[in-house]
mmCIF file of C-alpha atoms in Angstrom:
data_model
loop_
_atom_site.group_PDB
_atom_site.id
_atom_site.type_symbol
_atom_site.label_atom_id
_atom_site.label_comp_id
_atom_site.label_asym_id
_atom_site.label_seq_id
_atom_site.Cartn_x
_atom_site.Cartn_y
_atom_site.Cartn_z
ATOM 1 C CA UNK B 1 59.593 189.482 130.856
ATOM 2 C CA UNK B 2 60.182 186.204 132.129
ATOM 3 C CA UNK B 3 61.470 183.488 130.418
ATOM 4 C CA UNK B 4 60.011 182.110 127.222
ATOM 5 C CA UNK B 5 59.038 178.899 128.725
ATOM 6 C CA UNK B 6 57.596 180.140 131.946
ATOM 7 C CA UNK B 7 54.056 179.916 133.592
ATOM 8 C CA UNK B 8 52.048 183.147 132.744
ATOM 9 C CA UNK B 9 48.790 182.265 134.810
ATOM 10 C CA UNK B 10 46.840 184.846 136.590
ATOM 11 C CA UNK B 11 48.617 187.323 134.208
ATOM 12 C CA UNK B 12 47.334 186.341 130.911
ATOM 13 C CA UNK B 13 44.646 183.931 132.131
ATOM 14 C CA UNK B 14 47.100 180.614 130.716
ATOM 15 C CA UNK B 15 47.058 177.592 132.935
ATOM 16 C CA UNK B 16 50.686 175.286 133.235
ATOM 17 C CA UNK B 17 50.189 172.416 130.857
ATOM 18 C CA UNK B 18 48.920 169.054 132.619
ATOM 19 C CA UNK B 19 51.227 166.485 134.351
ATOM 20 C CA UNK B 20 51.552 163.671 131.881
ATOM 21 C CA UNK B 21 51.610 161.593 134.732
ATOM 22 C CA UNK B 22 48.499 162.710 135.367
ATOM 23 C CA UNK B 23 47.115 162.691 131.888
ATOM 24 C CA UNK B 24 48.638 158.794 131.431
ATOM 25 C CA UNK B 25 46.727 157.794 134.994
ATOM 26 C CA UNK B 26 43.548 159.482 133.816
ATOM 27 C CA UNK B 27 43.473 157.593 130.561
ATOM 28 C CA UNK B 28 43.309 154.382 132.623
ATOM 29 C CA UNK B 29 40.515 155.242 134.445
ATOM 30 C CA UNK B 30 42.056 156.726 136.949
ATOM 31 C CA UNK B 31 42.467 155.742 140.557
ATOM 32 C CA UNK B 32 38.497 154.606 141.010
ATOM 33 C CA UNK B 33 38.219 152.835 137.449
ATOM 34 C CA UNK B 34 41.482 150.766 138.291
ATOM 35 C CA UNK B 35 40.591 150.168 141.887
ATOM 36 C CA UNK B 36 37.240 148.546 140.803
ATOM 37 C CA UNK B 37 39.238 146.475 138.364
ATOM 38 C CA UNK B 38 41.431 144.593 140.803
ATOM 39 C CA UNK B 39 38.631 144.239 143.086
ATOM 40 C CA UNK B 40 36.595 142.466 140.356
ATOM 41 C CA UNK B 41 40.169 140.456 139.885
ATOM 42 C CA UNK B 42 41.482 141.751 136.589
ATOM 43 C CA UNK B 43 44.562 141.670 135.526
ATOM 44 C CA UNK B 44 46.521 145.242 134.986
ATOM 45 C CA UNK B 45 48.885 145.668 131.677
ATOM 46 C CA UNK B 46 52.779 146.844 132.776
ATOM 47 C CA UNK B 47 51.962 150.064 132.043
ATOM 48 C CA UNK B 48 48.709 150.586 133.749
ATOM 49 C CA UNK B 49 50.918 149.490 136.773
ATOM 50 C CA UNK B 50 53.905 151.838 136.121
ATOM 51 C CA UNK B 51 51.203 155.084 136.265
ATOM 52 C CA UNK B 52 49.965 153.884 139.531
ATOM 53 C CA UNK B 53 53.193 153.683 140.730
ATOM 54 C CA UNK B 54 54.941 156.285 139.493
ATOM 55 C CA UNK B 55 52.185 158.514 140.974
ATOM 56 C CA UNK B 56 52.945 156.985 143.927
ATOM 57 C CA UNK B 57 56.549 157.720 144.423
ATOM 58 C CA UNK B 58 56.123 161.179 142.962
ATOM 59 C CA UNK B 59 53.800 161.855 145.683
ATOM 60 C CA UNK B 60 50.508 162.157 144.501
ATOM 61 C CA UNK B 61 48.463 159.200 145.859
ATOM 62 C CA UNK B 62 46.667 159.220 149.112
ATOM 63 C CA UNK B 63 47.153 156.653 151.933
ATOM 64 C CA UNK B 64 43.543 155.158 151.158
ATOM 65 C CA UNK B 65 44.721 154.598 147.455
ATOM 66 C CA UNK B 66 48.059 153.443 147.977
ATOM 67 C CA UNK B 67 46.695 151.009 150.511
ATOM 68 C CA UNK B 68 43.819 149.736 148.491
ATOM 69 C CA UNK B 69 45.714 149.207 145.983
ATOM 70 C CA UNK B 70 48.431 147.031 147.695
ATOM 71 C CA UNK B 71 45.858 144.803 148.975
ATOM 72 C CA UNK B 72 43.692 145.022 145.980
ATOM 73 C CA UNK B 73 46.770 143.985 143.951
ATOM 74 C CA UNK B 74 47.378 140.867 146.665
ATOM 75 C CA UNK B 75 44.129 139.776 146.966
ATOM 76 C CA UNK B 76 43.681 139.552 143.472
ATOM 77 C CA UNK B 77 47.261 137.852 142.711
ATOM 78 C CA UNK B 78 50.275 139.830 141.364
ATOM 79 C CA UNK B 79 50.995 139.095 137.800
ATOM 80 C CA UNK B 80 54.904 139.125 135.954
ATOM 81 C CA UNK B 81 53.754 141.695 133.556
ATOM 82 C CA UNK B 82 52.169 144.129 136.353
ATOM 83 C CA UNK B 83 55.261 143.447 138.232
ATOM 84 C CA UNK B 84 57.332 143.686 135.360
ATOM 85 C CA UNK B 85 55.476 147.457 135.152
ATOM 86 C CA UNK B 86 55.778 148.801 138.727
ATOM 87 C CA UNK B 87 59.678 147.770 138.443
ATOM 88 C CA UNK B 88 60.276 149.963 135.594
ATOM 89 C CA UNK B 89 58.401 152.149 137.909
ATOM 90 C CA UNK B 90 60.655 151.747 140.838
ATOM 91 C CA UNK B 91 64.076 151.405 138.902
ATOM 92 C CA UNK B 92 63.075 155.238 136.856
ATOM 93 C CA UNK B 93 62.359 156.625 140.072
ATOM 94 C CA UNK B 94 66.121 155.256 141.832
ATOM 95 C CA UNK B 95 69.422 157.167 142.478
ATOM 96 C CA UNK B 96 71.362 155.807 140.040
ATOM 97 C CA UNK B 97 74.146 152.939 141.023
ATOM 98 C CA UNK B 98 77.173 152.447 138.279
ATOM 99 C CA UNK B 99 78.645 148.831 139.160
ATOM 100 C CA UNK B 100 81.529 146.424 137.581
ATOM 101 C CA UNK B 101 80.596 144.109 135.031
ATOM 102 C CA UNK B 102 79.676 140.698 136.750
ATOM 103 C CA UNK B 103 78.486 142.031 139.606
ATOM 104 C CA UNK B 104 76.166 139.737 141.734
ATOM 105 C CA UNK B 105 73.215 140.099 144.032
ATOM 106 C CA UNK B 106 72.014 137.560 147.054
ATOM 107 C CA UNK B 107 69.075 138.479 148.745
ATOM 108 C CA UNK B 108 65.502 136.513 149.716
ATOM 109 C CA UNK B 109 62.257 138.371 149.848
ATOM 110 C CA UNK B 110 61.175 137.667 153.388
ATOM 111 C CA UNK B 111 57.381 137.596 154.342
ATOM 112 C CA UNK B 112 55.530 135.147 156.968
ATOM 113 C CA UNK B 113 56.484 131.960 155.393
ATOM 114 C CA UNK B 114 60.095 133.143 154.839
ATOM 115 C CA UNK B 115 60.794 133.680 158.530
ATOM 116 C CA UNK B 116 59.896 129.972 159.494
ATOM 117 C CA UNK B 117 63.742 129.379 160.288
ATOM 118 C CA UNK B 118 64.496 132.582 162.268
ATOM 119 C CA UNK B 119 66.114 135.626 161.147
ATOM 120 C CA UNK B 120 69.746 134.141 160.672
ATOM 121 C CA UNK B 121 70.074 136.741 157.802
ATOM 122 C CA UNK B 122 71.735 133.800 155.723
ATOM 123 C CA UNK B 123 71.960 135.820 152.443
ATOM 124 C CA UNK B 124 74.166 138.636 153.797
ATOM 125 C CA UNK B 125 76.742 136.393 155.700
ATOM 126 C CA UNK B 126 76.645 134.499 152.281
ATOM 127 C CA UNK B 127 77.784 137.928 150.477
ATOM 128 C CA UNK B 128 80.976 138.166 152.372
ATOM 129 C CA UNK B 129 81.597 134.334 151.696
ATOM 130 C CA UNK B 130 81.057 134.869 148.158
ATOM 131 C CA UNK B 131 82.981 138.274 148.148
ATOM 132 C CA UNK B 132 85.544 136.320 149.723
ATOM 133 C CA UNK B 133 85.500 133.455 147.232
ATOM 134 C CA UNK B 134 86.932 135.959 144.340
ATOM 135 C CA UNK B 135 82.676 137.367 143.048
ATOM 136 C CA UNK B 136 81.717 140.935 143.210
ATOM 137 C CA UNK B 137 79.121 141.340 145.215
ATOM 138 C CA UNK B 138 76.641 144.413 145.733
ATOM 139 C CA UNK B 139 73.424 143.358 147.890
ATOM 140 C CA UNK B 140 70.666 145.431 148.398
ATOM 141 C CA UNK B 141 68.252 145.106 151.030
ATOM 142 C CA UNK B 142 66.778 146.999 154.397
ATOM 143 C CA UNK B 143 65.761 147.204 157.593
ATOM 144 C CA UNK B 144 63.706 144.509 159.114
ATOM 145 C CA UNK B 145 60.053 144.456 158.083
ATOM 146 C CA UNK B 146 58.698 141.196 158.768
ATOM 147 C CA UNK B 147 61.362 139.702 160.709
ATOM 148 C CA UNK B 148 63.606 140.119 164.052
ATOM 149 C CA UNK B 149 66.760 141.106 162.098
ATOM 150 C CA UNK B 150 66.714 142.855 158.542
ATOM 151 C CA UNK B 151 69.988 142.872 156.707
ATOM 152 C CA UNK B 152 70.922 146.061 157.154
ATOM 153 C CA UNK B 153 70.278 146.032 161.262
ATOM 154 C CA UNK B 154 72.870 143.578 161.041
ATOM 155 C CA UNK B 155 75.145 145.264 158.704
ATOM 156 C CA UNK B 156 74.886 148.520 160.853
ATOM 157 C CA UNK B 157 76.041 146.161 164.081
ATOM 158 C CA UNK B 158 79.109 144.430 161.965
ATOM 159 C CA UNK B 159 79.838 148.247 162.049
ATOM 160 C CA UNK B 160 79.139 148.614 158.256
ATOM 161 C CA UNK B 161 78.417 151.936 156.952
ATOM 162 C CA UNK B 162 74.666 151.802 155.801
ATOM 163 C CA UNK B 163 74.279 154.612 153.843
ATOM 164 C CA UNK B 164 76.698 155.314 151.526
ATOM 165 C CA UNK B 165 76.384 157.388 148.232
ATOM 166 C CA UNK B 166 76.195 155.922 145.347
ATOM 167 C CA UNK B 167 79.713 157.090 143.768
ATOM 168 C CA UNK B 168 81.285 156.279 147.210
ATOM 169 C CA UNK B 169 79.459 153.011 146.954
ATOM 170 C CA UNK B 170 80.598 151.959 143.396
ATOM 171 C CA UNK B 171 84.020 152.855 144.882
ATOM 172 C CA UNK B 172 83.802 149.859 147.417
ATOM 173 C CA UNK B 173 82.434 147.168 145.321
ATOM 174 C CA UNK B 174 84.982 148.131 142.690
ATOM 175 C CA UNK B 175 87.643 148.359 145.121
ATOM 176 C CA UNK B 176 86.755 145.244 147.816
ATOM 177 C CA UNK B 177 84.382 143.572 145.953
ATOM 178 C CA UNK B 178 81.016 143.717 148.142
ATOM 179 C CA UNK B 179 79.227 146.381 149.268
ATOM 180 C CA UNK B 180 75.169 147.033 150.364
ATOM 181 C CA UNK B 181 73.087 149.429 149.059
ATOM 182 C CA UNK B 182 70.398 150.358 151.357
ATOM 183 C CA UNK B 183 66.874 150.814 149.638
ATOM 184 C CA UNK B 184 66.399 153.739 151.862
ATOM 185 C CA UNK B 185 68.937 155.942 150.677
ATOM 186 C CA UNK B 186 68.506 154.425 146.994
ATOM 187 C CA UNK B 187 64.795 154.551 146.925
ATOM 188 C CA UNK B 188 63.759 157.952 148.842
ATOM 189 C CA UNK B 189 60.703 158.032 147.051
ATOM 190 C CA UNK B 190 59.852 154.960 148.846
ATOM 191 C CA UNK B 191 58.718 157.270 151.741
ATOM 192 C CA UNK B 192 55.597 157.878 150.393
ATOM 193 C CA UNK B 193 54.379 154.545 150.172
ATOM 194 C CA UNK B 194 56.996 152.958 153.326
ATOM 195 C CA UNK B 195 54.528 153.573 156.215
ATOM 196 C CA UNK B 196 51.377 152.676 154.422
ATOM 197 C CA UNK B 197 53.615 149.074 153.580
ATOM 198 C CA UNK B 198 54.351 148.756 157.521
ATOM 199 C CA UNK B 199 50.702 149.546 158.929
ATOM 200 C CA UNK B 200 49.425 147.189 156.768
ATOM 201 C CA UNK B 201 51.220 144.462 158.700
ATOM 202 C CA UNK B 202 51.518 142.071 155.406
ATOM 203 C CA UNK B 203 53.443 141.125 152.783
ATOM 204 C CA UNK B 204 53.005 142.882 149.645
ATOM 205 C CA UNK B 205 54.492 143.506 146.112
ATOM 206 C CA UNK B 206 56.975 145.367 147.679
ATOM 207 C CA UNK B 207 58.385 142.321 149.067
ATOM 208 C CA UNK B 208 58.973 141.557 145.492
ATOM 209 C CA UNK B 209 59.887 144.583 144.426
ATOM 210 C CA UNK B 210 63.161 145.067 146.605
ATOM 211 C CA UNK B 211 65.133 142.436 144.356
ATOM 212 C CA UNK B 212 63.810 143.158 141.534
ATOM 213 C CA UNK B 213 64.442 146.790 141.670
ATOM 214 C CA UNK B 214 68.390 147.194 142.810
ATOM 215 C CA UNK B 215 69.524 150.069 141.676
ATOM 216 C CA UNK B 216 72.764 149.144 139.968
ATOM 217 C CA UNK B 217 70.423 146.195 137.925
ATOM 218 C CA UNK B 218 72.411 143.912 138.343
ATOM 219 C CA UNK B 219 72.287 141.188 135.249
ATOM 220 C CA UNK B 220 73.562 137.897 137.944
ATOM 221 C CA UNK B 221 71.740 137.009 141.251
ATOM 222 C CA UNK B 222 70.033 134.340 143.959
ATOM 223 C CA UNK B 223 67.158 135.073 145.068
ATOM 224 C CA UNK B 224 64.680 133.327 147.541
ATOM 225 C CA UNK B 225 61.346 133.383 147.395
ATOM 226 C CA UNK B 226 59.153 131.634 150.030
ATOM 227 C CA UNK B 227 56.640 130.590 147.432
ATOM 228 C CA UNK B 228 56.728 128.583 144.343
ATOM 229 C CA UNK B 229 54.316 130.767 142.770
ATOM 230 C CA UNK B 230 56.064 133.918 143.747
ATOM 231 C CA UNK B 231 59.311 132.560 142.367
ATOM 232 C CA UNK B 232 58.075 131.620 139.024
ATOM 233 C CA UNK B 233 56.847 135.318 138.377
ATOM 234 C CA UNK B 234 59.821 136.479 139.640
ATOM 235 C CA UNK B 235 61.783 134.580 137.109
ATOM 236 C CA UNK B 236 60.040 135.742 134.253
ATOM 237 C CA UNK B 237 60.900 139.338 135.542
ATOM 238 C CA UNK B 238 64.002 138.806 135.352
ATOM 239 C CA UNK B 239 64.144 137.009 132.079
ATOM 240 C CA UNK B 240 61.887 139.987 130.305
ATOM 241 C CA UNK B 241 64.434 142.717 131.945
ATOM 242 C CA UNK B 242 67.475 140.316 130.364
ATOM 243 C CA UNK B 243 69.224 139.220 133.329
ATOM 244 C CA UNK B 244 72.164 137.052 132.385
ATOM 245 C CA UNK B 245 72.216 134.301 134.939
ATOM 246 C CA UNK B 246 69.554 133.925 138.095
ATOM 247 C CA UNK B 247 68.414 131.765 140.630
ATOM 248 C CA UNK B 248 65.390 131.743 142.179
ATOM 249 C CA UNK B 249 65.230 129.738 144.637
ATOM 250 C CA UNK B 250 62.238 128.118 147.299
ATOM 251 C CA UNK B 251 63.868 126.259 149.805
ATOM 252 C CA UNK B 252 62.199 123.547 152.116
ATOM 253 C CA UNK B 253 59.134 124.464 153.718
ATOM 254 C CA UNK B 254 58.854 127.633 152.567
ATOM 255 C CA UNK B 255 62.337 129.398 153.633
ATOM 256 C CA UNK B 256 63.692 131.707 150.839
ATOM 257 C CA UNK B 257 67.132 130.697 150.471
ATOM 258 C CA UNK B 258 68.684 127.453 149.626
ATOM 259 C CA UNK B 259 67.518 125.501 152.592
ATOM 260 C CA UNK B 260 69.283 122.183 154.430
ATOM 261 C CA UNK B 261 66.038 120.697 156.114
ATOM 262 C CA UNK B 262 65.326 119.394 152.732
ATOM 263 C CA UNK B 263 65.810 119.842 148.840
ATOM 264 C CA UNK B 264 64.943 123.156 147.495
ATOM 265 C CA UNK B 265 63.496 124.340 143.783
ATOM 266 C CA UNK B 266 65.158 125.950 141.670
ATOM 267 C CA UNK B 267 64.433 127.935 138.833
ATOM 268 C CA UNK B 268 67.429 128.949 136.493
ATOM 269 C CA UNK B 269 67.422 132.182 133.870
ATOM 270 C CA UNK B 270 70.566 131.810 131.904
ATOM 271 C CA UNK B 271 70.725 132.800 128.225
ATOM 272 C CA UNK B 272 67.188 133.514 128.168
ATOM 273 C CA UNK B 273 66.646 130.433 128.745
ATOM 274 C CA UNK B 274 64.508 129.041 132.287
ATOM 275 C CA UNK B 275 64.967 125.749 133.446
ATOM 276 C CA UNK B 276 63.511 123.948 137.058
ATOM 277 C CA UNK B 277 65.657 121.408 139.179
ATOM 278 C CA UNK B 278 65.918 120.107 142.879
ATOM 279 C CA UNK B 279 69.000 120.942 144.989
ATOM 280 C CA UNK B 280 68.985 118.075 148.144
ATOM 281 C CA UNK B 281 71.797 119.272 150.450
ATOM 282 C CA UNK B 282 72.563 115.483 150.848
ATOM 283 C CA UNK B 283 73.654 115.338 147.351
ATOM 284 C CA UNK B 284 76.310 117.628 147.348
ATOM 285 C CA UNK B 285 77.605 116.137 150.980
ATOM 286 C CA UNK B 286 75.541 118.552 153.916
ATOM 287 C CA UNK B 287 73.395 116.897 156.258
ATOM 288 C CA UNK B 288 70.020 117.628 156.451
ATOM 289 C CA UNK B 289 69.136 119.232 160.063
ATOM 290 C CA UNK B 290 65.851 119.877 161.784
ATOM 291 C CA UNK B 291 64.830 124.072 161.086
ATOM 292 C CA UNK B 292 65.478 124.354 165.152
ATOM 293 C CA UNK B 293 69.460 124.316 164.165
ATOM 294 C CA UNK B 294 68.991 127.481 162.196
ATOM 295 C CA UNK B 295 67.592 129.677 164.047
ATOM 296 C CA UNK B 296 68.949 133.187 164.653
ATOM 297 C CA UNK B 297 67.977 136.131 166.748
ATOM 298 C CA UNK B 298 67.938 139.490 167.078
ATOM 299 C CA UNK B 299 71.016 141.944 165.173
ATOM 300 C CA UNK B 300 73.467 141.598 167.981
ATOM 301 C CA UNK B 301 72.971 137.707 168.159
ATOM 302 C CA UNK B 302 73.241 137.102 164.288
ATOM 303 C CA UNK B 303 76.193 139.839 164.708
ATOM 304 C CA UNK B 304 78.043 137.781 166.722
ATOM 305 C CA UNK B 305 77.038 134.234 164.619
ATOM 306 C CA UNK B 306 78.787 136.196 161.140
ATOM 307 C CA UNK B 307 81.409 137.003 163.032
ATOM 308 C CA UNK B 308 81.771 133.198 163.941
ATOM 309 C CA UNK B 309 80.949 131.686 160.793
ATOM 310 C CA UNK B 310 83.391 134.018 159.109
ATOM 311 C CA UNK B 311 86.305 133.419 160.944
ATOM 312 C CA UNK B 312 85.622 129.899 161.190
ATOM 313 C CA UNK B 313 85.292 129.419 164.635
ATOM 314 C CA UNK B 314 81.247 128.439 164.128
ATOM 315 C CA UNK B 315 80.924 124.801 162.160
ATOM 316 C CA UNK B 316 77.707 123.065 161.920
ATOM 317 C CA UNK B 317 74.561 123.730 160.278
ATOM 318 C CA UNK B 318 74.547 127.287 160.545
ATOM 319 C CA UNK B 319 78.094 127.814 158.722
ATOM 320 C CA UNK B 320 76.844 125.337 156.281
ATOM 321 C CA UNK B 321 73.505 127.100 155.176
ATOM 322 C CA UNK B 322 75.774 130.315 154.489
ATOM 323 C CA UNK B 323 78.230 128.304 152.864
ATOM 324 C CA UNK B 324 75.326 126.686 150.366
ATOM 325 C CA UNK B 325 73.652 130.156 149.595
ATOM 326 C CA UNK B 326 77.252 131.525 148.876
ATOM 327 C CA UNK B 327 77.821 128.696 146.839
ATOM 328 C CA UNK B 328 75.283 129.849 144.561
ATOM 329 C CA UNK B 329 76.237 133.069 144.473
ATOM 330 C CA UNK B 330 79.472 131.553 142.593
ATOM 331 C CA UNK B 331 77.821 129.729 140.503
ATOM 332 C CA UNK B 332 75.780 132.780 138.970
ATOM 333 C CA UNK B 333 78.725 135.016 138.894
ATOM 334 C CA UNK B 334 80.476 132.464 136.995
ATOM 335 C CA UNK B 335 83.584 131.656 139.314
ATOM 336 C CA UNK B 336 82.429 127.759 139.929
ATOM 337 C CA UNK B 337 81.384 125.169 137.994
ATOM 338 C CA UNK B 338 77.754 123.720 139.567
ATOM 339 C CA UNK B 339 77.325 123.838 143.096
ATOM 340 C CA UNK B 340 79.418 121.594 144.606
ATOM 341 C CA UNK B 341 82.477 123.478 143.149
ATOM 342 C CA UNK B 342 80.973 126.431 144.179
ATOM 343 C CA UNK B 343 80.443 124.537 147.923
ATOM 344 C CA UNK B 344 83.796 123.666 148.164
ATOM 345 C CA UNK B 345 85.013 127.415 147.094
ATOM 346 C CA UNK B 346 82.871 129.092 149.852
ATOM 347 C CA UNK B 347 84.488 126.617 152.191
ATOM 348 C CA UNK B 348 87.694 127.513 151.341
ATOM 349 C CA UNK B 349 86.747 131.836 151.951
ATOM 350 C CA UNK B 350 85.967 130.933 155.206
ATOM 351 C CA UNK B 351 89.046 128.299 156.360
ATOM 352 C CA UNK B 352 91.607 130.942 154.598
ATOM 353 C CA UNK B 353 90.136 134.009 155.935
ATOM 354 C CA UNK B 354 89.315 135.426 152.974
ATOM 355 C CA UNK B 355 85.508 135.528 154.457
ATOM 356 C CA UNK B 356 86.704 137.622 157.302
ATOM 357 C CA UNK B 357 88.601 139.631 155.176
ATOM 358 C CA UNK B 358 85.613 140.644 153.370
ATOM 359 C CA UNK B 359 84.048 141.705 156.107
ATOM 360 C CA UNK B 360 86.942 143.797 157.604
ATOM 361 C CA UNK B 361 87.707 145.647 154.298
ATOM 362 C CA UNK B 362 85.014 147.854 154.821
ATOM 363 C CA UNK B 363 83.932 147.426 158.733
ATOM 364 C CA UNK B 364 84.385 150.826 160.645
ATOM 365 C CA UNK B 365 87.027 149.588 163.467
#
């Protein structure tokens, strides 16, 4: 006799019990009856959009579905609570990632209008500043998707190892302070939906999705999001999941990070609380700069720009973007006091070598 809790089919004529995933998508109308209600442009509850995705990352969705319902969910506009859903969603479906208290995240979304000053990956080169500057940071990001250079192309280049476990990884952040966890290795169910995401050949919720959904949750992070519209859902993610204190931020003409062509919005979650200001570069002493001065290129080229701007051998505009989105990064992990302290911190990682140091701590030689 088998065990008391094992399928007797075919022997007995008993069938296994349903999948309550199954059961919980069904009760929503299931994939047809949900379909037809983005396309007429309603609005999905959290949970509606945790059973779609769920049955995505277990597997269970065809290509057809999980691309109509991508575009379906775009075309029709992403809400916070739908998002809110499909990160519980994500985040239930992660390898698990144990980091220090205060632990901070910097990281834009990307997409089309998030490219329109190259792909200097600001944000990472930022994380060693910040790292350098006395926060813990853990960043977590991927390969390119809709740029030249994704964050973790140039990570692999600094000579960076890119897929670490996540006890070895909560090692290094407690340890040195910074460390990147690669959605790929922290999100395998991902594969399911990653080359439907790709072919499509446009930005979707899981654009979104990537910050929201770090597996270590962290409760402190800046993140850029090319559109105001995008970054005010965002915000109210974070607030609902009880983030301590964020930054979204929409800089200048659509880049998402803290920009120096112009001032920037900002949206700030801190005690539950959200509040909106401008940041102008000019007032805390950069220059503004035409976009042309920001540009990077592919891995090897923004490889050997980090390695510049961390050792301070690069100064201009380029240094100084880093330096601004780092300074941010302090500000939410609580080490300065308003951004100009926080400026003048990240300047001082980089002329003491602290910057570089971050870097080299856990560079392969």
């Amino acid at each position: 006799m088998g065990p008391p809790n094992a399928s007797v089919a075919g022997s007995c004529g008993a069938v296994a019990p349903p999948d309550p995933q199954t059961l919980a998508l069904e009760a929503y109308g299931g994939w047809p009856g949900l379909l037809d209600r983005l396309c007429a442009g309603e609005d999905l509850s959290a949970d509606e959009a945790e059973a779609i995705l769920t049955e995505i990352l277990e597997g269970e969705a065809e290509p057809a579905q999980i691309a109509g319902f991508l575009v379906g969910l775009k075309a029709k506009g992403e809400t916070a609570t739908e998002t809110e859903g499909l990160v519980r969603a994500m985040v239930a479906a992660a390898e698990p990632l144990v980091l220090p208290e205060g632990t901070i995240d910097i990281v834009g979304t990307g997409g089309v209008a998030g490219r329109r000053h190259g792909a200097l990956n600001v944000s990472t080169m930022a994380c060693f500043v910040a790292a350098g500057a006395g926060a813990t940071v853990c960043k977590h990001g991927n390969r390119k998707a809709s740029s030249t250079s994704g964050a973790f192309d140039l990570l692999e280049i600094l000579g960076v190892e890119i897929e670490m476990g996540p006890e070895a990884l909560a090692v290094q952040v407690a340890e040195c302070r910074i460390g990147f966890a690669f959605a790929r290795a922290y999100h395998p169910a991902m594969r399911f939906a990653g080359p439907i995401r790709a072919g499509l050949g446009i930005s979707t919720v899981f654009n979104v999705l990537g910050p929201l959904s770090h597996p270590g949750q962290p409760a402190r992070q800046v993140i850029g999001a090319a559109e105001a519209a995008l970054a005010d859902r965002m915000i109210e993610v974070f607030r609902v999941r009880g983030s301590e204190h964020t930054w979204v931020v929409t800089g200048d003409g659509g880049l998402d990070e803290l920009a120096l062509t112009g001032p920037s919005r900002v949206l700030e979650l801190r005690d539950g609380e959200v509040s909106e200001f401008e940041l102008d570069p000019v007032g805390v002493g950069l220059a503004t700069v035409d976009a042309s001065a920001l540009v990077g290129g592919s891995p090897e080229d923004n490889a050997a720009i980090a390695r510049a701007i961390l050792d301070g051998t690069e100064t201009g505009p380029r240094r100084d973007i880093v330096a601004l989105n780092a300074a941010a990064g302090l500000v939410v992990a609580g080490i300065a006091d308003g951004i100009a302290d926080g400026l003048e911190r990240a300047f001082g990682s980089i002329a003491d070598g602290s910057a570089a140091a971050a870097l080299a701590s856990i560079a392969r030689d």
